[in-house]
Coordinates of C-alpha atoms and ligand atoms in Angstrom, one line a residue:
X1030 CA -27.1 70.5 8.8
X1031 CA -24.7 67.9 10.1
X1032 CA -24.2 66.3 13.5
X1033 CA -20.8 66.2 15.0
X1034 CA -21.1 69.5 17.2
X1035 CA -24.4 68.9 18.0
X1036 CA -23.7 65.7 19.3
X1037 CA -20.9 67.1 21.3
X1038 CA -22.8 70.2 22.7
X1039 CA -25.6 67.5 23.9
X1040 CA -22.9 65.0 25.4
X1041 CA -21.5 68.1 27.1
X1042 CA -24.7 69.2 28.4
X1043 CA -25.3 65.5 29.1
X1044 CA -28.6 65.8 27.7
X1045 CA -30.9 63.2 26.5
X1046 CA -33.5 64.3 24.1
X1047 CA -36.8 63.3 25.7
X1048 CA -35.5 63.8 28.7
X1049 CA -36.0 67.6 29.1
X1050 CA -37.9 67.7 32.5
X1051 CA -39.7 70.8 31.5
X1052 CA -40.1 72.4 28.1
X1053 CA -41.1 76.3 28.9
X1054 CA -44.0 78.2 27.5
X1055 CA -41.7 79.3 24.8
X1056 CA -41.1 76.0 23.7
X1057 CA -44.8 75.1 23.1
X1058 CA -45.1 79.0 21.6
X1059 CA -42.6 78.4 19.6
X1060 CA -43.1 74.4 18.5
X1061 CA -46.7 74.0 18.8
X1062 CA -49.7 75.0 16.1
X1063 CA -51.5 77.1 19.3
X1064 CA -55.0 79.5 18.6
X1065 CA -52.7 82.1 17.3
X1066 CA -51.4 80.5 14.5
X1067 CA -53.8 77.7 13.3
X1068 CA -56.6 79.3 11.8
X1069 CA -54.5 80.7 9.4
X1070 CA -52.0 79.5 6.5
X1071 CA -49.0 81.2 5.3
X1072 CA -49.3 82.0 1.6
X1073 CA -46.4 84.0 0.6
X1074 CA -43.6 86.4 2.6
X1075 CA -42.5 89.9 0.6
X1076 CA -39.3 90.8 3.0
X1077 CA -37.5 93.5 2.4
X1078 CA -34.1 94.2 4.7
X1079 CA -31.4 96.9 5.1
X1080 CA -28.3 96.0 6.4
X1081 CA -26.4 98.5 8.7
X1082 CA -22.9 96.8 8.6
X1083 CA -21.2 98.8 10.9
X1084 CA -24.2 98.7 13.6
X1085 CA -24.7 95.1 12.7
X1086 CA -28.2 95.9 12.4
X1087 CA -31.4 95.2 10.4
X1088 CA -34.0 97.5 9.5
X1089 CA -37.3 95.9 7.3
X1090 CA -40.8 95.0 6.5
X1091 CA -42.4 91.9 6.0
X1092 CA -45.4 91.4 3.9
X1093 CA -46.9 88.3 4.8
X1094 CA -49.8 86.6 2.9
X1095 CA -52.5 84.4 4.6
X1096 CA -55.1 82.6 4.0
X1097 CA -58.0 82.6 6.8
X1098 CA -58.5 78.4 6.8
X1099 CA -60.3 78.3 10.0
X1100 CA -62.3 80.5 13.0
X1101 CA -60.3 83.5 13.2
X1102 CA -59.7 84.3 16.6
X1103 CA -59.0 88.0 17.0
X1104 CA -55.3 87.4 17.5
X1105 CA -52.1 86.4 15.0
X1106 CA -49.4 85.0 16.5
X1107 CA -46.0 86.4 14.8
X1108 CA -42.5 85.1 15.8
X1109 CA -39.6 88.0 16.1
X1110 CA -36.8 87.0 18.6
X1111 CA -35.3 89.7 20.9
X1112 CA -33.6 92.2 21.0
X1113 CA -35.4 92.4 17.7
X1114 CA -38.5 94.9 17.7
X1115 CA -41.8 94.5 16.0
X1116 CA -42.3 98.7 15.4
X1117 CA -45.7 98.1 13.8
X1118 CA -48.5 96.1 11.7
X1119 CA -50.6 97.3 9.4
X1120 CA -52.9 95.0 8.3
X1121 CA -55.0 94.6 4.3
X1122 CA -58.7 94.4 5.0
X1123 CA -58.8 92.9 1.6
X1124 CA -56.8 92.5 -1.0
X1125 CA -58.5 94.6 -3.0
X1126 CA -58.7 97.4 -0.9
X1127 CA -55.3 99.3 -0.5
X1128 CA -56.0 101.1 2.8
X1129 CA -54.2 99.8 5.4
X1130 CA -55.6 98.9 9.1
X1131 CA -53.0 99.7 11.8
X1132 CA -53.3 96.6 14.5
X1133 CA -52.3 96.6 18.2
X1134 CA -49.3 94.1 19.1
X1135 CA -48.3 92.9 22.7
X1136 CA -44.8 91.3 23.2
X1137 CA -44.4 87.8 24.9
X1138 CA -41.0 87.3 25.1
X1139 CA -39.8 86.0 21.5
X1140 CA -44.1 86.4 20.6
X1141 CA -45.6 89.2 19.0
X1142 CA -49.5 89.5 19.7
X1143 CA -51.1 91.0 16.1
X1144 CA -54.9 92.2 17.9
X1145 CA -57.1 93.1 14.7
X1146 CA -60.7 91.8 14.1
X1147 CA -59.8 88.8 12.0
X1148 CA -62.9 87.0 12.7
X1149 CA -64.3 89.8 10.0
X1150 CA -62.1 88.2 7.5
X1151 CA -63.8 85.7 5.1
X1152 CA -62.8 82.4 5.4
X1153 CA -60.8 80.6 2.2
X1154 CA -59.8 84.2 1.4
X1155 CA -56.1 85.8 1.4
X1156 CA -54.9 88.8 3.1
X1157 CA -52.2 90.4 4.3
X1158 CA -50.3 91.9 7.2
X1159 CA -46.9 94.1 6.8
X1160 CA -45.0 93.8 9.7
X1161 CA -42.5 96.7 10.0
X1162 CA -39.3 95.7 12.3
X1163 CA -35.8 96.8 13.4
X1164 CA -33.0 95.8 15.9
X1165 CA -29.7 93.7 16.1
X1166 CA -30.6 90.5 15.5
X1167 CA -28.7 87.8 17.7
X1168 CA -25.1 86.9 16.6
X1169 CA -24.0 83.7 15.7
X1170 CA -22.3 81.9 19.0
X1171 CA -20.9 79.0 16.9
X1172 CA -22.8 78.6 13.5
X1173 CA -24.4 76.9 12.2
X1174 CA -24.6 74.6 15.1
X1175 CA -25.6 77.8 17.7
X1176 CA -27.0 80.6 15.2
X1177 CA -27.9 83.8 14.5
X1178 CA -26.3 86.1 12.2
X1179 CA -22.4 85.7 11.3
X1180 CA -20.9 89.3 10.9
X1181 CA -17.1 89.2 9.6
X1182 CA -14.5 90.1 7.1
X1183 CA -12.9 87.9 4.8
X1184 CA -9.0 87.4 4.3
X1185 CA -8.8 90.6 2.4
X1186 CA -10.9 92.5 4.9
X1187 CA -13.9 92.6 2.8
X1188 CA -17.5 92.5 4.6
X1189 CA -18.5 89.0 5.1
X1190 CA -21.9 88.4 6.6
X1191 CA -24.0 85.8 6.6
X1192 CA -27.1 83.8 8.6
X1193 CA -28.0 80.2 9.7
X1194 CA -30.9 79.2 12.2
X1195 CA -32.0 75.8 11.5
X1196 CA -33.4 74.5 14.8
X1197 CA -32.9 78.2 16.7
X1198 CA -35.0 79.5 14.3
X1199 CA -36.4 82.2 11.4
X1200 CA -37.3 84.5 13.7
X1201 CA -34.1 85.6 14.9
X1202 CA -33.5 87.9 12.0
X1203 CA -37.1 88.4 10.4
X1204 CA -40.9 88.1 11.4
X1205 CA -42.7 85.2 10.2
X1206 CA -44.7 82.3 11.4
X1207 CA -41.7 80.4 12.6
X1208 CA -43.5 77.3 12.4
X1209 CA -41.8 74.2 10.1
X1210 CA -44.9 72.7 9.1
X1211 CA -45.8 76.3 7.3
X1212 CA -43.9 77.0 4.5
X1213 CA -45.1 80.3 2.0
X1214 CA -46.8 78.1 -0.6
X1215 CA -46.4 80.9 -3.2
X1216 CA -42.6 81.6 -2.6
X1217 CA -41.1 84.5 -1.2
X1218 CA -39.5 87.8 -2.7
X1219 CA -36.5 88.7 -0.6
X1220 CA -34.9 92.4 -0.9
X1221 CA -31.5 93.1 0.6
X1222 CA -30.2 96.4 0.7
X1223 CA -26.2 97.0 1.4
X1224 CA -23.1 99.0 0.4
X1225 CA -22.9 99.0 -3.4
X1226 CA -19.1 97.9 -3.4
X1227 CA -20.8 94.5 -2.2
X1228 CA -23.5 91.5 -3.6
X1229 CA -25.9 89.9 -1.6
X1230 CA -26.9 87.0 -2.3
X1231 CA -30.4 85.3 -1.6
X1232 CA -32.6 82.1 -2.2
X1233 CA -33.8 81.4 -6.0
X1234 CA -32.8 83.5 -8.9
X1235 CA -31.8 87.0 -8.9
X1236 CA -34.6 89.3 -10.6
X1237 CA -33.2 92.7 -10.8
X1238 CA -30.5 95.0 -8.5
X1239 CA -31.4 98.7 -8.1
X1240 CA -28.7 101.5 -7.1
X1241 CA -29.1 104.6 -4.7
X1242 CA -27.3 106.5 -2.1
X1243 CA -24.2 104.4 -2.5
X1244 CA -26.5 101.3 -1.6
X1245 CA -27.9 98.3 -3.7
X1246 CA -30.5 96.8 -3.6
X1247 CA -30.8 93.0 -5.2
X1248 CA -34.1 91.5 -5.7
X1249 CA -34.1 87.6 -5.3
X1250 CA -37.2 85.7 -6.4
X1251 CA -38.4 82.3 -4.8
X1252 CA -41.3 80.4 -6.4
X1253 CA -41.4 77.3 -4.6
X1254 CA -42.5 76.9 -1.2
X1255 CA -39.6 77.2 1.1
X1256 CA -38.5 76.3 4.9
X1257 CA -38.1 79.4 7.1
X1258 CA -35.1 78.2 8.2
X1259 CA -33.5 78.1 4.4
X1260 CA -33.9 81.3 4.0
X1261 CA -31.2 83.4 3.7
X1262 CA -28.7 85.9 3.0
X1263 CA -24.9 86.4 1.9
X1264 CA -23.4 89.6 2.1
X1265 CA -19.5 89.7 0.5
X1266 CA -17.2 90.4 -2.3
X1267 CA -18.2 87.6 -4.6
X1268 CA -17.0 85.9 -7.7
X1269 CA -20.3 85.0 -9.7
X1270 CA -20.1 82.2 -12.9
X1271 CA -22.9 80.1 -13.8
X1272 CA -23.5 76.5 -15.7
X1273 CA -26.2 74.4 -17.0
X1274 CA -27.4 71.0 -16.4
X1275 CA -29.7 68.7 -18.6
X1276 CA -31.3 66.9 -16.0
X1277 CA -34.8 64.9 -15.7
X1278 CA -36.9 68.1 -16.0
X1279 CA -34.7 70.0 -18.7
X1280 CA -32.4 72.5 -18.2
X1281 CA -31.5 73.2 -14.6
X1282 CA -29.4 76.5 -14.1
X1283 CA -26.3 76.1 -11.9
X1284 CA -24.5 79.4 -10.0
X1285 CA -21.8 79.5 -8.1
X1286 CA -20.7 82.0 -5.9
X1287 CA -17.0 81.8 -4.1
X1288 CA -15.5 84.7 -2.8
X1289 CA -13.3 86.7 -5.4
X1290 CA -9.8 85.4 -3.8
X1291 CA -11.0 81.8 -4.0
X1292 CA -12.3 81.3 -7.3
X1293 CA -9.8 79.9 -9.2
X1294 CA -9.7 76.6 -6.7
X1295 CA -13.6 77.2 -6.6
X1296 CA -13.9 76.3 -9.8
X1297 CA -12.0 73.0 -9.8
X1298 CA -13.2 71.7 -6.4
X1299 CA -17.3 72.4 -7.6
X1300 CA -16.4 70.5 -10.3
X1301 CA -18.7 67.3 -8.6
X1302 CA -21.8 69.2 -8.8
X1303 CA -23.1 68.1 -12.2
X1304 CA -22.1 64.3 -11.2
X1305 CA -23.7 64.6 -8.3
X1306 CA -27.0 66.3 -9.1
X1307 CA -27.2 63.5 -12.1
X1308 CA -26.6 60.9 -8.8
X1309 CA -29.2 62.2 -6.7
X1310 CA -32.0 62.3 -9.4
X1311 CA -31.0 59.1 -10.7
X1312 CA -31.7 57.6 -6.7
X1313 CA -34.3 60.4 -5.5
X1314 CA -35.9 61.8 -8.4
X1315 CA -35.9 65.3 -10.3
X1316 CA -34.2 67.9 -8.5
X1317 CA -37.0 69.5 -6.8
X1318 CA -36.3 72.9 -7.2
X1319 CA -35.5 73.6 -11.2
X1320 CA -37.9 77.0 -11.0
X1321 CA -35.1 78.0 -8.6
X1322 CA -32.2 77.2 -10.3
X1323 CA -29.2 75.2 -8.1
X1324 CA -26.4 77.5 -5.9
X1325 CA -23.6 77.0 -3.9
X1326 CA -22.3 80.2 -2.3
X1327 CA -19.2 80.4 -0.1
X1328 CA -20.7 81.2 3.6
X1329 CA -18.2 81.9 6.8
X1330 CA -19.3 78.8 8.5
X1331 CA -19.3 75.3 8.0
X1332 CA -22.3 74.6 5.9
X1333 CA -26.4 74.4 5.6
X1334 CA -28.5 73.3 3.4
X1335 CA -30.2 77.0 2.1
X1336 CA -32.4 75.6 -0.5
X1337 CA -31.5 76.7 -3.7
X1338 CA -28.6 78.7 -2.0
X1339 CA -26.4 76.0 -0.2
X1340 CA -24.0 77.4 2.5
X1341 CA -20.3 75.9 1.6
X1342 CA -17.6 76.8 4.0
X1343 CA -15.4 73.3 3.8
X1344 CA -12.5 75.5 3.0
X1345 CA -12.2 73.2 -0.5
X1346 CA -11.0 70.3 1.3
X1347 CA -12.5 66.7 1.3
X1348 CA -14.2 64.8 3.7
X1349 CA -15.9 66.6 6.5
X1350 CA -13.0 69.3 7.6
X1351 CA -10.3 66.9 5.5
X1352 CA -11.6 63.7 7.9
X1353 CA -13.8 60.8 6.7
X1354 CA -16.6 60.3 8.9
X1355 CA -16.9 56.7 7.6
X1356 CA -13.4 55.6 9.0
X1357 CA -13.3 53.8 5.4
X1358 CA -11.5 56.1 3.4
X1359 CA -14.5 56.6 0.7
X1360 CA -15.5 59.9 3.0
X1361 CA -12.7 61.2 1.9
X1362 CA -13.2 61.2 -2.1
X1363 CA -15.9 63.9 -2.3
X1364 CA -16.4 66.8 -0.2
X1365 CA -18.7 66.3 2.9
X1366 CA -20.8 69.9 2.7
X1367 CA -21.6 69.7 -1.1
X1368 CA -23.1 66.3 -0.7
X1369 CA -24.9 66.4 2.5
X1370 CA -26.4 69.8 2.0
X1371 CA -27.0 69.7 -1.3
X1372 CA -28.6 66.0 -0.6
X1373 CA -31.1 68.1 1.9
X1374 CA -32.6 69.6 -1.2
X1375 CA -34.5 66.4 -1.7
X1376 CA -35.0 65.4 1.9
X1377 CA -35.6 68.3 4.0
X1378 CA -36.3 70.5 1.9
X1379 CA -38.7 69.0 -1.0
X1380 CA -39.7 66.4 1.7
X1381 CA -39.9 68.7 5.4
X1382 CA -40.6 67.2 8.7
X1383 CA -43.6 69.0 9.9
X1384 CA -42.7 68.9 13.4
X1385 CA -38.5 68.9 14.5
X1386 CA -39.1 66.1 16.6
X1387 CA -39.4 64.1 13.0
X1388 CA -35.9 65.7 11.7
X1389 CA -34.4 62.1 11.0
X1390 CA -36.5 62.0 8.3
X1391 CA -33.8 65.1 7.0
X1392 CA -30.6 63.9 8.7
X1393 CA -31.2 59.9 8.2
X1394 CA -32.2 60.1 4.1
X1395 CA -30.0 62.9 3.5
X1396 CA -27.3 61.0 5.4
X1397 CA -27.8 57.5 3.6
X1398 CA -27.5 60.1 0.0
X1399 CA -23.8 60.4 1.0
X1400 CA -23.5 56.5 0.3
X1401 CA -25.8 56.8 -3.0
X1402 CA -23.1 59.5 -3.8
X1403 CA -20.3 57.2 -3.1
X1404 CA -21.7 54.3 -5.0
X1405 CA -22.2 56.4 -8.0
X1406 CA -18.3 57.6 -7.5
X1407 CA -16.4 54.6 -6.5
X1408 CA -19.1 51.7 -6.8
X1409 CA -21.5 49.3 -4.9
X1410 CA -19.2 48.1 -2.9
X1411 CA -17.8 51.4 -1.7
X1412 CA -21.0 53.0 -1.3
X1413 CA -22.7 50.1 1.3
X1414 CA -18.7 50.4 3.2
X1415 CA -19.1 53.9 3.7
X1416 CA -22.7 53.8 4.8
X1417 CA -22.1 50.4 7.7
X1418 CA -18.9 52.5 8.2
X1419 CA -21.2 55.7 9.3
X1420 CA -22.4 53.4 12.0
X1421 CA -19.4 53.9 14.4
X1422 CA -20.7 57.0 15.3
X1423 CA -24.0 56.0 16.7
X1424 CA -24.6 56.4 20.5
X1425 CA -28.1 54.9 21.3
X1426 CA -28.8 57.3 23.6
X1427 CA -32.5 58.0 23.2
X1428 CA -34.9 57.3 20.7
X1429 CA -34.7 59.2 17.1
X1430 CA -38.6 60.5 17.6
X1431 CA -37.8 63.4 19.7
X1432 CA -40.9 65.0 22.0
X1433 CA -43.3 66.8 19.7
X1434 CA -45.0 70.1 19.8
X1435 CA -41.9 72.0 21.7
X1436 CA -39.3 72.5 18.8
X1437 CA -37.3 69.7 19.9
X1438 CA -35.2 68.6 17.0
X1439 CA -34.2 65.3 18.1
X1440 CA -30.2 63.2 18.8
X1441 CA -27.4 63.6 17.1
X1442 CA -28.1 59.9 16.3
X1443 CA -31.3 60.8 13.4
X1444 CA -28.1 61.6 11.0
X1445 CA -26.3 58.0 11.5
X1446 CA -29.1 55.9 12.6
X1447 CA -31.3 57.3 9.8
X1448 CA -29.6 56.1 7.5
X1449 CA -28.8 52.4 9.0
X1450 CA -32.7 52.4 9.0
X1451 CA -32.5 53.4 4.8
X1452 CA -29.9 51.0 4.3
X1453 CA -31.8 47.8 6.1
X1454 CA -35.0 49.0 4.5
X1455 CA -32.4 48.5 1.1
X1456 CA -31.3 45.5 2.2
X1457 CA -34.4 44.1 2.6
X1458 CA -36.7 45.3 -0.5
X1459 CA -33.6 45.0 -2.6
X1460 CA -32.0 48.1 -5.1
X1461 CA -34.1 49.2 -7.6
X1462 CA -37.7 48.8 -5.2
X1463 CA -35.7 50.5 -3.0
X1464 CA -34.7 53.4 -5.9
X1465 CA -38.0 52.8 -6.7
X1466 CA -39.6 53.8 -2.9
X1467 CA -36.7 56.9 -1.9
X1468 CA -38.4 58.1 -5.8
X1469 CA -41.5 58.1 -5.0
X1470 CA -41.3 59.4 -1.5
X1471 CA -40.1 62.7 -2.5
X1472 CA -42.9 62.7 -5.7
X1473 CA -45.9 61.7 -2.9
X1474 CA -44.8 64.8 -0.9
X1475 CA -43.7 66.6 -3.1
X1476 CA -42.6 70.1 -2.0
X1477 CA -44.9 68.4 1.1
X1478 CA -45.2 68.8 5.0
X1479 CA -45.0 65.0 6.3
X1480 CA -45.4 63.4 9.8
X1481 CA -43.4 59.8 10.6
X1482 CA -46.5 58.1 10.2
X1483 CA -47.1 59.2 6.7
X1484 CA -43.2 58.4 5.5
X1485 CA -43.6 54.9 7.8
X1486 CA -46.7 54.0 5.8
X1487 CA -45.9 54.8 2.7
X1488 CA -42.5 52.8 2.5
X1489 CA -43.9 49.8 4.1
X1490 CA -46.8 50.1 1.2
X1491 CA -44.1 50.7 -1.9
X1492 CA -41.9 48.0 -0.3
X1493 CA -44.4 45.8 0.1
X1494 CA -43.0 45.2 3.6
X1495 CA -44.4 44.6 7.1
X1496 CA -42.2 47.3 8.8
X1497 CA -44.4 48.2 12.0
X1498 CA -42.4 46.3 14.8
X1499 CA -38.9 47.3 12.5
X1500 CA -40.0 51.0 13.4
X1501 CA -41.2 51.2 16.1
X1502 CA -37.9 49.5 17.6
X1503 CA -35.2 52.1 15.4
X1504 CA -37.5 55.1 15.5
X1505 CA -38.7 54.8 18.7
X1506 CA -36.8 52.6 21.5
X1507 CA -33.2 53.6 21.9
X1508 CA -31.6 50.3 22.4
X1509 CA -30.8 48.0 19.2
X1510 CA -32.1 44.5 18.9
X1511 CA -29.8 42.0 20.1
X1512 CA -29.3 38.5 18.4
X1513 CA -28.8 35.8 20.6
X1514 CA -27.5 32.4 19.9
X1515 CA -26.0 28.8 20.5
X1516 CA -24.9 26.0 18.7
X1517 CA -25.5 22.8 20.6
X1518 CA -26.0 19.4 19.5
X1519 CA -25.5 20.5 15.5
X1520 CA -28.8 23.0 16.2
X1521 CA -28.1 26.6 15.9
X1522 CA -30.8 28.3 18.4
X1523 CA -31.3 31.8 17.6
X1524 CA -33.7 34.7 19.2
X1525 CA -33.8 38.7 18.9
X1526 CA -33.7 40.0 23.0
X1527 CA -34.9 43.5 23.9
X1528 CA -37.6 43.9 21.1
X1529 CA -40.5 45.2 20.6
X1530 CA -43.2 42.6 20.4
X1531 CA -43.5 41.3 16.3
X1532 CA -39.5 42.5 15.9
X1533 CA -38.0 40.3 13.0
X1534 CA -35.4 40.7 10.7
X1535 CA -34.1 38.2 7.5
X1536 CA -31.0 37.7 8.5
X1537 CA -28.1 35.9 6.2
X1538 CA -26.2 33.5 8.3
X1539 CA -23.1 31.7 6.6
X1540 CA -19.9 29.3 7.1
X1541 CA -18.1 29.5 4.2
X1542 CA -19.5 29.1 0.8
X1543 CA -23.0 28.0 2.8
X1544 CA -25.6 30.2 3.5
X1545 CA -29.2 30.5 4.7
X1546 CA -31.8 33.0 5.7
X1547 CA -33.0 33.4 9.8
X1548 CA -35.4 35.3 10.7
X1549 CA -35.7 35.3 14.2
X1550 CA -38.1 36.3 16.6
X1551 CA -38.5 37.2 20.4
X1552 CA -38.9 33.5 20.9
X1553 CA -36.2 30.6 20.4
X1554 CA -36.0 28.9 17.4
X1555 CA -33.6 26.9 15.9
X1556 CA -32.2 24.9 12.6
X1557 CA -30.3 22.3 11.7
X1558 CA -25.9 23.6 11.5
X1559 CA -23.8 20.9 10.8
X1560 CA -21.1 23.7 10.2
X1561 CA -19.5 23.9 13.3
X1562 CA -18.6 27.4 15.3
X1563 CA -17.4 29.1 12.0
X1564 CA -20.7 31.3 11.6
X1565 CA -21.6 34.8 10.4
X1566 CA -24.3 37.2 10.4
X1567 CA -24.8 39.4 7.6
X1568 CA -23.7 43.1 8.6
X1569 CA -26.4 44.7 6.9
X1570 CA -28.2 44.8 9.7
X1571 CA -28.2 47.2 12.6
X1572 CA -27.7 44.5 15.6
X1573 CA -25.8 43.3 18.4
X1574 CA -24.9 39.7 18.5
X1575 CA -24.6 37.3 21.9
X1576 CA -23.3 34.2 21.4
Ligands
ZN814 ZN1 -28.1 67.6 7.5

């Protein structure tokens, strides 16, 4: 996702992430790994959903395999948002065994209660529950920023439906274990049934589409684990046409799907793809996803980042709505949505945050690929512009960590400031270590849950960096460092001010043609500058400067 809006809903609601006087009992429900949910681990989802267009309603079953990994307790805790109903569970005693249990649920507001006598379930062993559900799910206020489910028409009148629920969540169209830090580790099969005179499009490849009653149904296959947020559906009147890539793991299938109407510029502006999917695994590594296959499919909102099923809805213009967010001019030589979404397939959703409270791991890599993009389009120079160009947008108005445990998903600042964090961590380890490190991130965790802590360690290790103090100040104080200096006496006296305690930077200071390398400290130090009141500090840093 991307963070204008958001930014402006939070300004509007003056909120300051970590400043939420009370998260409710839904919050924790909803963000925390509670008794209900932790002694078990979500193995695969089977969902199967019709569409009732006119009602603008769902009707379904969810399969969902688990594996007991704990002590059972004799309650599963299910996610279904209202006015959505849980009608019933039946749950597999074993695998084996095809008779179904029928299990007693309680409601807790946006909580389903799954009673059944778990604790007679073996531990390391998979089961099943099917979870039979119905309703009108919640409609999409202004997606993707406030979601739900998008129903609409396109210019020609034709059905156009769609979802996004990053953040709000899963489990406002289908039951699951809306928890990020679970993905289905086997997959997911996804079966949408709708009028036959329209597609709908899902996650992964397309298996097979059966016809009845007027209805289709179209059979989508994931096999790699996937966020519950990413999945998805598109319901339309679709032009389909499809393209290979030779990447770094063979042949990667391409599809596009633009609405009939729009195909011809479709085709011309998608153009980029193959550039950029050869940019992002030269910088990040295989595309992670190559059982799945690569999609963009026109959606009737701005954009998400669907894995293996991006959301485009730029309207085929450049920049972010036709603007560059860099205020340089690069921003406005690729299109904003097919880069930053399509960069969340390595970081986000190959790499996912296990708690939301650590989303600038998404938002600040996949923002800095939009300047790996642009160097591989215009150039070095061009790329490092657009990404210090980014930085006019960052407010400092809380700390990127965001409170954990209560689905808090963090400032509009993780996008912006992420990626000043990337590019200082460049600056400092130099290109190809650094190429080397975003690489072997997204190999370490591969298709991985991570913390902070995990990503913190692990780059300090493969940059051979001390980076404690330099994260704990960007990820975790609000305020930037502030360089402080004086020439006096042909002594320049320099010192960082409002930093955490071991806060340093190697900072490039230079008059004219001379330069040398600071690194100051919370104390005052000083060298000899015979160079008069002429000075610079290198820009690649993230600073204020007092003189
Ligand atoms: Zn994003």
């Amino acid at each position: 996702m991307f963070r204008y809006i958001i930014a402006a809903v939070l300004v509007f609601m003056n909120f300051v992430p970590g400043s939420v006087s009370a998260y409710t009992h839904a919050d924790t429900l909803r963000g925390s790994n509670g008794s209900g949910r932790s002694w078990w681990d979500v193995k695969r989802y089977h969902l199967s959903v019709d569409f009732d267009l006119l009602q603008h309603s769902v009707a379904g079953r969810n399969q969902l395999f688990f594996e007991v990994t704990g002590n059972a307790t004799d309650s599963m805790q299910i996610d279904l948002q209202k006015p959505l109903v849980l009608d019933s569970v039946m749950v597999t005693p074993s695998l084996m065994s095809p008779v179904l249990k029928k299990a007693r649920i309680t409601q807790e507001g946006n909580v389903w209660w799954v009673e059944y006598p778990f604790h007679t379930m073996a531990k390391d062993s998979v089961y099943s529950v099917v979870l039979y559900y119905h309703g009108v799910p919640r409609s999409a206020k202004n997606p993707p920023w406030d979601g739900g489910v998008s129903w609409g028409k396109d210019s020609l009148g034709n059905e156009w439906d769609a979802v996004s629920c990053q953040g709000l969540g899963a489990s406002v169209w289908w039951p699951c274990k809306d928890a990020q830090w679970d993905e289905p580790d086997n997959g997911m099969r996804m079966e949408y049934t709708v009028p036959d005179t329209l597609q709908a499009i899902g996650n992964g490849r397309l298996v097979s589409s059966s016809r009845r009653d007027g209805n289709v149904t179209y059979y989508w296959e994931v096999k790699n684990p996937i966020n519950n947020y990413d999945v998805t559906f598109y319901i339309g009147d679709y032009a389909h046409w499809s393209d290979t890539l030779m990447g770094e793991k063979g042949r990667l299938n391409i599809d596009y799907y633009a609405l009939k109407y729009n195909e011809k510029r479709a085709r011309e502006h998608f153009a980029v793809v193959k550039n950029m999917l050869r940019c992002f695994e030269y910088w990040m590594g295989p595309y992670p996803f190559y059982e799945d296959g690569y999609k963009l499919v026109e959606a009737p909102y701005l954009g998400m980042e669907h894995q293996s099923a991006i959301a485009y809805g730029n309207k085929y213009q450049m920049g972010y709505k036709g603007k560059d967010r860099s205020e340089t001019g690069k921003g406005l030589a690729w299109d904003y949505i097919i880069i930053h979404e399509s960069g969340h397939e390595w970081f986000g959703n190959n790499v996912t945050a296990g708690d939301m409270a650590d989303n600038w791991i998404h938002e600040g890599i996949t923002s800095y690929s939009e300047s790996l993009f642009t160097e591989c389009l215009l150039g070095r120079e061009s790329g490092i512009k657009y990404s210090k160009g980014l930085r006019t947008n960052i407010e400092n108005r809380a700390p990127l960590i965001d409170d954990y445990g209560v689905n808090a998903g963090g400032s509009g600042d993780i996008y912006e400031k992420g990626a000043a964090i990337m590019h200082m961590i460049r600056a400092m380890s130099g290109d190809e270590k650094f190429r080397q490190m975003l690489r072997g991130l997204g190999q370490e965790f591969y298709h991985g849950i991570v913390t902070t802590a995990e990503v913190e360690r692990y780059i300090s290790k493969k940059t051979g960096l001390k980076l404690d103090a330099f994260f704990e100040q960007y990820l975790r104080r609000k305020n930037l460092p502030v360089l402080a200096y004086y020439i006096k006496d042909e002594q320049l006296h320099f010192r960082f001010e409002e930093v955490v305690p071991g806060f340093s930077l190697p900072i490039q200071v230079s008059s004219g043609k001379y330069t040398t390398t600071i690194r100051p400290g919370s104390d005052w130090q000083q060298i000899k500058w015979q160079k008069g009141f002429n000075i610079n500090f290198s820009d690649d840093y993230l600073i204020s400067i007092k003189k």
